[in-house]
Coordinates of C-alpha atoms in Angstrom, one line a residue:
M8 CA 14.4 -14.2 -40.0
T9 CA 14.2 -14.2 -36.2
T10 CA 13.9 -17.5 -34.3
T11 CA 13.1 -15.7 -31.1
T12 CA 9.5 -16.1 -29.9
V13 CA 7.3 -13.6 -28.0
R14 CA 7.8 -15.9 -24.9
D15 CA 11.6 -15.9 -25.3
A16 CA 11.7 -12.1 -25.7
V17 CA 9.4 -11.5 -22.7
V18 CA 11.3 -14.0 -20.4
R19 CA 14.6 -12.3 -21.4
F20 CA 13.1 -8.8 -20.6
L21 CA 11.8 -10.0 -17.2
R22 CA 15.1 -11.4 -16.3
D23 CA 17.0 -8.3 -17.4
T24 CA 14.7 -6.1 -15.3
G25 CA 14.8 -8.3 -12.2
M26 CA 11.1 -9.5 -12.4
T27 CA 11.9 -13.2 -12.0
T28 CA 9.3 -13.7 -9.2
V29 CA 6.0 -14.1 -10.9
F30 CA 2.7 -13.8 -8.9
G31 CA -0.4 -15.3 -10.3
N32 CA -3.2 -17.8 -10.7
P33 CA -2.8 -19.8 -13.9
G34 CA -5.6 -20.3 -16.4
S35 CA -6.1 -21.8 -19.8
T36 CA -5.3 -18.6 -21.8
E37 CA -1.9 -18.2 -20.1
L38 CA -0.6 -21.8 -20.6
R39 CA 1.6 -21.1 -23.6
M40 CA 3.5 -18.4 -21.6
F41 CA 4.7 -21.2 -19.3
R42 CA 6.2 -23.5 -21.9
D43 CA 9.8 -24.3 -20.9
W44 CA 9.4 -22.2 -17.8
P45 CA 13.0 -21.1 -16.8
D46 CA 14.6 -22.6 -13.7
D47 CA 15.7 -19.2 -12.3
F48 CA 12.1 -17.9 -12.2
R49 CA 9.9 -18.4 -9.2
Y50 CA 6.1 -18.7 -9.5
V51 CA 4.2 -17.7 -6.4
L52 CA 0.6 -19.0 -6.5
G53 CA -2.3 -17.2 -5.1
L54 CA -5.5 -19.1 -4.8
Q55 CA -7.5 -16.1 -5.9
E56 CA -6.4 -13.3 -8.3
S57 CA -6.7 -10.5 -5.7
V58 CA -4.4 -12.4 -3.5
A59 CA -1.8 -12.7 -6.3
V60 CA -2.0 -8.9 -6.9
G61 CA -1.7 -8.2 -3.1
M62 CA 1.3 -10.4 -2.8
A63 CA 2.9 -8.8 -5.8
A64 CA 2.3 -5.4 -4.3
G65 CA 4.0 -6.3 -1.0
H66 CA 7.0 -7.6 -3.0
A67 CA 7.2 -4.4 -5.0
L68 CA 7.1 -2.3 -1.9
G69 CA 9.8 -4.4 -0.3
T70 CA 12.1 -4.4 -3.3
R71 CA 11.2 -0.9 -4.5
R72 CA 11.0 -2.5 -8.0
A73 CA 8.1 -3.4 -10.2
A74 CA 6.6 -6.8 -9.6
F75 CA 5.1 -9.0 -12.4
V76 CA 1.6 -10.4 -12.1
S77 CA -0.1 -13.0 -14.3
L78 CA -3.9 -13.0 -14.4
H79 CA -6.5 -15.0 -16.2
S80 CA -8.7 -13.3 -18.8
A81 CA -11.9 -11.5 -18.1
G82 CA -13.2 -13.1 -14.9
G83 CA -9.7 -13.4 -13.4
V84 CA -9.0 -9.7 -14.0
G85 CA -12.4 -9.0 -12.5
H86 CA -11.5 -10.9 -9.3
A87 CA -8.3 -8.9 -9.1
L88 CA -9.7 -5.4 -9.6
G89 CA -10.2 -4.5 -5.9
A90 CA -6.5 -5.1 -5.3
V91 CA -5.5 -3.3 -8.5
F92 CA -7.5 -0.3 -7.2
N93 CA -5.5 -0.4 -4.0
A94 CA -2.2 -0.6 -6.0
Y95 CA -3.2 2.4 -8.1
R96 CA -4.2 4.5 -5.1
D97 CA -1.0 3.5 -3.3
R98 CA 1.3 4.1 -6.2
V99 CA 2.6 0.5 -6.3
P100 CA 4.4 -0.4 -9.6
L101 CA 3.0 -3.6 -11.0
V102 CA 3.2 -5.1 -14.5
I103 CA 0.0 -7.0 -14.9
V104 CA -0.3 -9.4 -17.9
A105 CA -3.6 -11.0 -18.5
G106 CA -4.4 -13.9 -20.8
Q107 CA -6.8 -13.5 -23.7
Q108 CA -8.4 -16.0 -26.0
A109 CA -6.7 -16.7 -29.3
R110 CA -6.8 -14.0 -31.9
S111 CA -8.4 -16.4 -34.4
L112 CA -11.4 -16.8 -32.1
L113 CA -11.9 -13.2 -30.9
R114 CA -14.5 -12.2 -33.5
L115 CA -16.7 -15.0 -32.3
R116 CA -16.8 -13.8 -28.6
P117 CA -15.4 -17.1 -27.4
F118 CA -15.6 -18.7 -24.0
L119 CA -13.2 -16.9 -21.6
G120 CA -12.6 -14.1 -24.1
A121 CA -12.4 -10.5 -22.8
D122 CA -14.4 -7.9 -24.7
E123 CA -12.4 -4.6 -24.9
P124 CA -9.8 -5.8 -22.4
A125 CA -7.9 -2.5 -22.4
L126 CA -11.0 -0.8 -21.0
F127 CA -11.7 -3.4 -18.2
P128 CA -9.2 -2.2 -15.6
R129 CA -9.5 1.5 -16.3
P130 CA -9.3 4.0 -14.7
Y131 CA -7.2 2.2 -12.0
V132 CA -4.1 1.5 -14.1
K133 CA -1.6 4.0 -15.5
S134 CA -1.9 2.4 -19.0
A135 CA -3.8 -0.6 -20.5
R136 CA -3.2 -2.2 -23.9
Q137 CA -3.7 -5.3 -26.0
P138 CA -1.1 -5.2 -28.7
E139 CA -2.3 -5.1 -32.3
R140 CA 0.2 -7.7 -33.4
A141 CA 1.8 -10.6 -31.6
E142 CA 5.3 -9.3 -32.5
D143 CA 4.5 -6.1 -30.6
V144 CA 4.0 -7.8 -27.3
P145 CA 7.6 -7.5 -26.0
A146 CA 7.9 -3.8 -26.9
V147 CA 4.5 -3.0 -25.3
L148 CA 5.5 -4.9 -22.2
A149 CA 8.8 -3.0 -22.0
E150 CA 6.9 0.3 -22.3
A151 CA 4.5 -0.8 -19.6
Y152 CA 7.4 -1.5 -17.3
R153 CA 8.8 2.0 -17.8
T154 CA 5.4 3.5 -17.3
A155 CA 4.9 1.6 -14.0
M156 CA 8.3 2.8 -12.7
T157 CA 7.9 6.4 -13.6
H158 CA 6.6 8.8 -10.9
P159 CA 3.8 8.8 -9.9
R160 CA 4.3 5.0 -10.0
G161 CA 1.5 2.5 -10.3
P162 CA 0.1 -0.6 -12.0
V163 CA 0.0 -1.1 -15.8
F164 CA -2.0 -3.7 -17.7
V165 CA -1.2 -5.7 -20.9
S166 CA -3.6 -8.2 -22.4
V167 CA -1.9 -11.0 -24.5
P168 CA -3.9 -13.4 -26.7
E169 CA -2.9 -16.9 -25.9
D170 CA -1.6 -17.8 -29.4
D171 CA 0.8 -14.8 -29.4
W172 CA 3.4 -16.4 -27.2
D173 CA 4.7 -18.8 -29.9
Q174 CA 4.9 -16.2 -32.6
A175 CA 8.2 -14.7 -33.7
A176 CA 9.3 -11.4 -32.1
E177 CA 12.5 -9.4 -31.6
P178 CA 14.0 -9.1 -28.1
V179 CA 13.7 -5.7 -26.4
E180 CA 16.6 -4.2 -24.5
P181 CA 15.9 -2.5 -21.1
R182 CA 16.6 1.2 -21.1
A183 CA 16.8 3.6 -18.2
V184 CA 14.2 6.3 -17.4
H185 CA 15.4 8.7 -14.8
A186 CA 12.1 9.7 -13.2
E187 CA 13.2 12.3 -10.6
F188 CA 12.5 15.9 -11.6
T189 CA 12.6 19.2 -9.8
A190 CA 10.3 22.3 -10.0
G191 CA 11.9 25.5 -11.2
P192 CA 13.8 27.7 -8.7
E193 CA 11.2 30.4 -8.3
P194 CA 8.4 28.3 -6.6
L195 CA 10.9 26.8 -4.2
R196 CA 12.4 30.2 -3.4
A197 CA 8.9 31.6 -2.7
L198 CA 8.2 28.6 -0.4
A199 CA 11.5 29.0 1.4
A200 CA 10.7 32.7 2.0
R201 CA 7.2 31.9 3.4
L202 CA 8.7 29.2 5.8
D203 CA 11.4 31.6 6.9
A204 CA 8.9 34.4 7.7
C205 CA 6.0 32.3 9.2
A206 CA 5.4 31.9 12.9
R207 CA 4.0 28.4 13.1
P208 CA 4.8 26.0 10.2
A209 CA 3.6 22.4 9.8
L210 CA 4.3 19.5 7.5
V211 CA 1.7 17.0 6.3
V212 CA 3.5 13.8 5.3
G213 CA 1.8 11.5 2.8
P214 CA 2.6 8.1 1.3
G215 CA 4.6 9.7 -1.5
V216 CA 7.4 10.3 1.1
D217 CA 7.8 6.6 1.6
D218 CA 7.3 5.8 -2.1
E219 CA 10.1 8.2 -3.1
G220 CA 12.4 7.2 -0.1
A221 CA 12.5 10.8 1.1
L222 CA 12.1 10.3 4.9
D223 CA 15.6 11.6 5.7
E224 CA 15.0 14.8 3.7
V225 CA 11.6 15.3 5.4
R226 CA 13.1 14.9 8.8
A227 CA 15.8 17.4 8.0
L228 CA 13.2 19.9 6.8
A229 CA 11.1 19.5 9.9
E230 CA 14.1 20.0 12.2
R231 CA 15.4 23.0 10.2
T232 CA 12.1 24.7 10.3
R233 CA 11.0 23.4 13.7
A234 CA 7.7 22.5 12.2
G235 CA 5.0 20.2 13.6
V236 CA 4.6 17.1 11.6
W237 CA 1.3 15.3 10.8
I238 CA 0.6 12.2 8.8
S239 CA -2.1 12.6 6.1
P240 CA -5.6 11.1 6.5
L241 CA -5.7 7.3 6.0
S242 CA -2.2 7.2 4.6
G243 CA -1.2 3.7 3.3
R244 CA 2.5 4.2 4.3
S245 CA 4.8 5.5 7.0
G246 CA 6.7 8.7 6.2
F247 CA 8.0 10.2 9.5
P248 CA 9.4 8.7 12.7
E249 CA 6.5 8.8 15.1
S250 CA 8.7 8.9 18.2
H251 CA 10.3 12.2 17.0
P252 CA 9.5 15.1 19.3
L253 CA 8.1 17.1 16.3
F254 CA 5.5 14.4 15.4
Q255 CA 2.0 15.6 16.2
G256 CA -0.3 12.7 15.1
F257 CA -2.6 11.6 12.3
L258 CA -5.0 13.8 10.5
P259 CA -8.7 12.6 10.5
P260 CA -10.6 12.1 7.2
V261 CA -13.3 14.6 8.2
A262 CA -13.2 18.1 6.8
G263 CA -13.9 20.2 9.9
Q264 CA -11.7 18.1 12.1
L265 CA -8.8 18.2 9.7
A266 CA -9.1 22.0 9.4
A267 CA -9.2 22.3 13.2
R268 CA -6.0 20.3 13.6
L269 CA -4.2 22.5 11.2
A270 CA -5.8 25.8 12.3
P271 CA -2.9 26.7 14.7
Y272 CA -0.5 26.8 11.8
D273 CA 0.0 29.7 9.4
V274 CA 1.9 27.8 6.7
V275 CA 1.3 24.1 6.0
V276 CA 3.5 22.2 3.6
A277 CA 2.0 18.9 2.3
L278 CA 4.4 16.4 0.9
G279 CA 3.4 13.5 -1.3
T280 CA -0.3 13.5 -0.3
P281 CA -3.7 14.6 -1.5
V282 CA -4.2 16.1 2.0
F283 CA -8.0 16.3 1.8
T284 CA -8.9 12.6 1.9
Y285 CA -12.3 12.5 3.5
H286 CA -14.3 9.4 4.6
V287 CA -17.5 11.0 5.8
P288 CA -19.4 14.1 4.7
D289 CA -18.9 17.2 6.7
A290 CA -19.7 20.9 6.2
G291 CA -16.3 22.2 7.3
P292 CA -14.0 24.1 5.0
P293 CA -10.7 22.4 3.8
L294 CA -8.6 24.8 5.9
A295 CA -9.3 27.4 8.5
P296 CA -8.9 31.1 7.7
G297 CA -5.3 32.1 8.1
T298 CA -3.8 28.7 7.1
E299 CA -1.8 28.9 3.9
L300 CA -1.1 25.6 2.1
F301 CA 1.8 24.6 -0.2
H302 CA 1.6 21.2 -1.8
L303 CA 4.6 19.3 -3.3
D304 CA 3.9 16.1 -5.3
C305 CA 5.0 14.4 -8.5
D306 CA 1.4 13.9 -9.8
P307 CA 0.1 16.8 -11.9
G308 CA -3.4 15.4 -11.8
Q309 CA -3.4 15.5 -8.0
A310 CA -2.1 19.0 -8.0
A311 CA -4.9 20.1 -10.3
W312 CA -7.8 18.9 -8.2
L313 CA -6.7 20.2 -4.8
P314 CA -9.4 22.7 -3.8
V315 CA -7.0 25.2 -2.1
G316 CA -3.3 26.0 -1.9
T317 CA -0.3 26.4 -4.1
S318 CA 0.9 23.2 -5.8
I319 CA 4.5 22.6 -6.9
V320 CA 4.8 19.6 -9.2
T321 CA 8.0 17.9 -8.4
T322 CA 9.5 14.7 -7.0
L323 CA 10.3 15.1 -3.4
R324 CA 14.0 14.3 -2.8
P325 CA 15.6 16.8 -5.2
A326 CA 13.0 19.5 -4.3
L327 CA 13.6 19.1 -0.5
A328 CA 17.4 19.1 -1.0
R329 CA 17.1 22.4 -2.9
L330 CA 14.7 23.8 -0.3
A331 CA 17.1 23.0 2.5
E332 CA 19.8 25.1 0.8
L333 CA 17.4 28.0 0.6
L334 CA 16.1 28.0 4.1
A335 CA 17.6 29.8 7.1
E336 CA 18.0 27.9 10.4
A337 CA 14.8 28.6 12.4
D338 CA 15.0 29.8 16.0
R339 CA 11.2 29.6 16.6
E340 CA 9.9 27.6 19.5
P341 CA 9.0 24.0 18.4
P342 CA 5.5 22.7 19.1
P343 CA 5.2 20.6 22.3
P344 CA 5.6 16.8 21.8
R345 CA 2.6 14.6 21.2
P346 CA 1.5 13.4 24.6
A347 CA 1.9 9.6 25.2
P348 CA -1.3 7.7 25.7
A349 CA -2.3 6.6 29.2
A350 CA -1.9 2.8 29.8
A351 CA -5.0 0.9 28.7
P352 CA -7.3 0.3 31.7
A353 CA -7.7 -3.2 33.0
A354 CA -10.8 -5.0 31.8
D355 CA -12.5 -8.3 32.1
G356 CA -12.0 -9.0 28.4
L357 CA -9.2 -8.5 26.0
T358 CA -9.5 -5.0 24.6
P359 CA -7.7 -3.8 21.5
E360 CA -6.0 -1.1 23.6
V361 CA -4.5 -3.7 25.9
F362 CA -3.3 -5.7 22.9
F363 CA -1.6 -2.6 21.4
D364 CA 0.2 -1.8 24.6
H365 CA 1.6 -5.3 24.7
L366 CA 2.5 -5.1 21.0
R367 CA 4.3 -1.8 21.5
A368 CA 6.5 -3.4 24.2
R369 CA 7.3 -6.5 22.1
L370 CA 7.4 -5.4 18.5
P371 CA 11.1 -5.2 17.3
R372 CA 11.8 -1.6 16.1
D373 CA 13.0 -2.9 12.7
R374 CA 9.9 -5.0 12.1
V375 CA 7.6 -4.0 9.2
L376 CA 4.0 -3.6 10.4
V377 CA 1.1 -4.3 8.0
E378 CA -2.3 -3.3 9.2
E379 CA -5.9 -4.0 8.0
A380 CA -8.1 -3.6 11.0
P381 CA -10.2 -0.5 10.3
S382 CA -12.1 -0.6 13.6
H383 CA -8.9 -0.4 15.6
R384 CA -6.6 1.7 13.4
D385 CA -6.9 4.9 15.5
A386 CA -5.9 2.9 18.6
L387 CA -3.0 1.3 16.8
H388 CA -1.7 4.7 15.7
A389 CA -2.0 6.1 19.2
R390 CA -0.2 3.3 20.9
V391 CA 2.3 1.7 18.5
P392 CA 4.7 4.3 17.0
V393 CA 6.4 3.4 13.8
D394 CA 9.9 4.9 13.3
R395 CA 11.6 3.1 10.4
D396 CA 11.4 4.0 6.7
G397 CA 8.9 1.7 5.1
G398 CA 7.9 0.4 8.5
F399 CA 4.1 0.7 8.1
L400 CA 1.9 -0.6 5.2
T401 CA -1.9 -0.6 4.8
T402 CA -4.5 0.1 2.2
G403 CA -4.7 3.8 1.3
S404 CA -7.9 3.2 -0.6
G405 CA -10.1 1.3 1.7
A406 CA -10.7 -1.8 -0.4
L407 CA -10.5 -4.8 2.0
G408 CA -8.6 -8.0 1.5
W409 CA -5.2 -6.2 1.0
G410 CA -3.4 -6.9 4.3
L411 CA -3.0 -10.7 4.4
P412 CA -1.5 -11.1 0.9
L413 CA 0.5 -7.8 1.1
A414 CA 2.2 -9.2 4.2
V415 CA 3.2 -12.3 2.3
G416 CA 4.7 -10.5 -0.6
R417 CA 6.5 -8.0 1.7
A418 CA 8.0 -10.9 3.7
L419 CA 9.1 -12.7 0.6
A420 CA 10.9 -9.6 -0.7
D421 CA 13.7 -9.8 1.9
G422 CA 13.0 -12.9 4.0
R423 CA 12.6 -10.9 7.2
R424 CA 9.6 -11.4 9.5
V425 CA 6.6 -9.1 9.1
A426 CA 3.9 -8.4 11.6
C427 CA 0.4 -8.2 10.3
V428 CA -2.5 -6.9 12.4
V429 CA -5.8 -7.8 10.6
G430 CA -9.5 -7.7 11.5
D431 CA -11.8 -10.7 11.2
G432 CA -13.9 -9.0 8.5
S433 CA -10.8 -7.9 6.5
A434 CA -9.3 -11.4 6.7
L435 CA -12.2 -13.1 5.1
Y436 CA -11.8 -11.2 1.9
S437 CA -8.4 -12.9 1.2
V438 CA -8.1 -15.7 3.7
Q439 CA -6.6 -17.9 0.9
A440 CA -3.4 -15.9 1.4
L441 CA -2.7 -18.0 4.4
W442 CA -2.2 -21.0 2.1
S443 CA 0.4 -19.0 0.1
A444 CA 2.1 -17.9 3.3
A445 CA 2.4 -21.5 4.4
R446 CA 3.3 -22.9 0.9
Y447 CA 6.3 -20.5 0.5
R448 CA 7.1 -20.3 4.2
A449 CA 6.7 -16.5 4.3
P450 CA 7.9 -15.2 7.7
V451 CA 4.7 -13.4 8.7
T452 CA 3.2 -13.2 12.2
Y453 CA -0.5 -12.6 11.8
V454 CA -2.5 -11.2 14.8
L455 CA -6.2 -11.4 14.0
L456 CA -8.4 -9.2 16.0
D457 CA -11.9 -10.8 16.1
N458 CA -14.6 -8.4 17.2
G459 CA -17.4 -10.4 15.7
G460 CA -18.1 -8.5 12.5
Y461 CA -17.7 -5.2 10.6
A462 CA -17.3 -3.0 13.6
A463 CA -16.1 0.0 11.6
V464 CA -19.3 -0.1 9.5
R465 CA -21.4 -0.3 12.7
A466 CA -19.5 2.7 14.1
L467 CA -20.0 4.8 11.0
G468 CA -23.7 3.8 11.1
R469 CA -24.0 5.1 14.6
R470 CA -22.3 8.4 13.5
I471 CA -25.1 9.0 11.0
G472 CA -28.0 7.5 13.0
V473 CA -28.2 4.2 11.3
A474 CA -28.3 1.4 13.9
P475 CA -28.4 -1.5 13.8
V476 CA -26.7 -2.0 10.4
P477 CA -27.8 -5.3 8.9
G478 CA -25.1 -7.7 7.6
T479 CA -22.4 -6.6 10.0
D480 CA -22.2 -9.6 12.3
I481 CA -19.7 -12.4 11.7
T482 CA -19.7 -15.2 14.2
G483 CA -18.7 -18.8 14.4
V484 CA -15.5 -18.7 12.4
D485 CA -12.6 -20.6 14.0
F486 CA -9.8 -18.5 12.4
A487 CA -7.0 -20.5 14.1
G488 CA -8.5 -23.8 12.8
L489 CA -9.0 -22.2 9.4
A490 CA -5.3 -21.1 9.3
E491 CA -4.2 -24.6 10.3
S492 CA -6.3 -26.1 7.5
F493 CA -4.2 -24.0 5.1
G494 CA -1.0 -25.3 6.7
C495 CA -0.3 -22.1 8.8
P496 CA 0.3 -22.9 12.5
A497 CA -2.0 -21.0 14.9
A498 CA -2.9 -20.3 18.5
R499 CA -5.8 -18.6 20.3
A500 CA -6.2 -16.2 23.2
A501 CA -9.3 -14.5 24.7
H502 CA -8.2 -13.3 28.1
P503 CA -5.7 -10.6 29.1
E504 CA -3.6 -13.0 31.2
E505 CA -3.1 -15.2 28.1
L506 CA -1.8 -12.4 26.0
P507 CA 1.9 -11.9 27.0
A508 CA 2.9 -15.5 26.5
A509 CA 1.0 -15.8 23.3
L510 CA 2.5 -12.6 21.8
D511 CA 6.0 -13.6 22.9
R512 CA 5.6 -16.9 21.0
A513 CA 4.1 -15.3 17.9
L514 CA 6.5 -12.3 17.6
G515 CA 9.6 -14.2 18.8
L516 CA 9.7 -16.6 15.8
D517 CA 12.8 -16.8 13.7
D518 CA 12.6 -15.7 10.1
D519 CA 12.9 -19.3 8.9
A520 CA 10.0 -20.5 11.0
G521 CA 7.4 -19.6 8.3
P522 CA 4.0 -18.0 9.1
F523 CA 2.0 -18.1 12.3
L524 CA -1.5 -16.8 13.2
L525 CA -2.6 -15.7 16.6
H526 CA -6.4 -15.4 16.9
L527 CA -7.5 -12.9 19.6
R528 CA -11.1 -12.5 20.6
V529 CA -11.4 -8.8 21.5
T530 CA -14.1 -6.8 23.3
G531 CA -14.9 -3.2 23.9
S532 CA -15.1 -2.3 20.3
A533 CA -18.3 -0.2 20.2
G534 CA -16.8 3.3 19.9
T535 CA -17.4 5.9 17.2
L536 CA -14.8 6.5 14.4
Y537 CA -13.2 10.0 14.1
E538 CA -14.3 11.4 17.4
P539 CA -14.1 15.2 17.6
W540 CA -10.7 16.5 18.8
A541 CA -10.4 18.1 22.2
G542 CA -7.3 20.1 21.0

């Protein structure tokens, strides 16, 4: 007869797989899990469940391993679902365990009980289960971990009734799942032949490149083929050095504009991206006539729904290594480099463009940049190039509240300072993350761009003739004071002449200095998103 409990077996499995940092917000249906909490585990508290998930996601992206999240039953899972949606779209491996009421009470629909808990987070998890028996919990959790870490990676969900933790269960040994796989030789030979024969190739780089650590292979492919390189619409990750002469820019999430950007190319190879991510309706076709698309990605579901092109289901690194062996060295003329933006014009107020010019001059090249400022993302991309692998993180799904906690988890992953540019509207979805940043001395420099509301929504309203848009004004919030109330030091700037010294202070902090927030009141934010391209 075994004397090991479910709790003992789960703690051992978490330790064996390196998931000893636990992100969560504790509730009554999780209490038994924490009995005799081990000294070598670290519990990182988020004051709201979406903050816990966002911090865990940042940690997973920094360590490139699954992170463990503990949520409360029903309502707690509901609070977290916006962040779970982001993690699913961005392929972040999370093992999410939610409390559940005691099995003896479930037939009575008890207080805090979750009805059909495995259905609640779907479809935005790779798997969701509540084990039928208490003794099955460790094995189900181990399977969930392997599922989270298998390409395409993503969050998984396990609901555990609160009286399961003290029941007897056998330990589960970790086992390896080697998740890289390569397409057969014929599709790659056909792709190589088309790239050798074409006149004007292009690559479209998506978040899968960063997720699979394939930046070096993509750069080698671009240089061998002399292809222009674009980043896919609204990508949540970096995937190609933006200072590289072959880099051409960022594709817009509008059908006609995207097709126009790619129209000069006869062969386009999309890597780790759905390519056709649209934000606003448009009558344009996916691609212009004469543009042929090849699509390489590890997700067969994504390959199936693409409207055009030839998809090759594969992980990227082995496929690109094989492709490099098949390709001849190109002698075609490379595309001209992307022109550098003109310096931001002087203005009476502090514009986002002026800020980004100063940020570009001061941001260390090895610093990870987290962004959640939708109104200013185009300006950031134009003026602040990211060159390092994993150097840029944002939400690839659009659900707000991701940036503040994501930066905390990413900073805690390796203890190195992270820069986070966030809008005022975005910050208020997860402002509690500032408390966690201060509590755990996460080395994050937050720069909050305050334009007085949801300027991205106003801009989209103008695009379709809806103006004014009600409910888009946010005024009277002292973000620096709010940060300080959470224990996060802060400063303010509202004029261009104040900016250099303020940024020097904020970005020059040592890694052991903890978090800092710089509140900038910006002007000149009344433009229209996704302006037509002049070519």
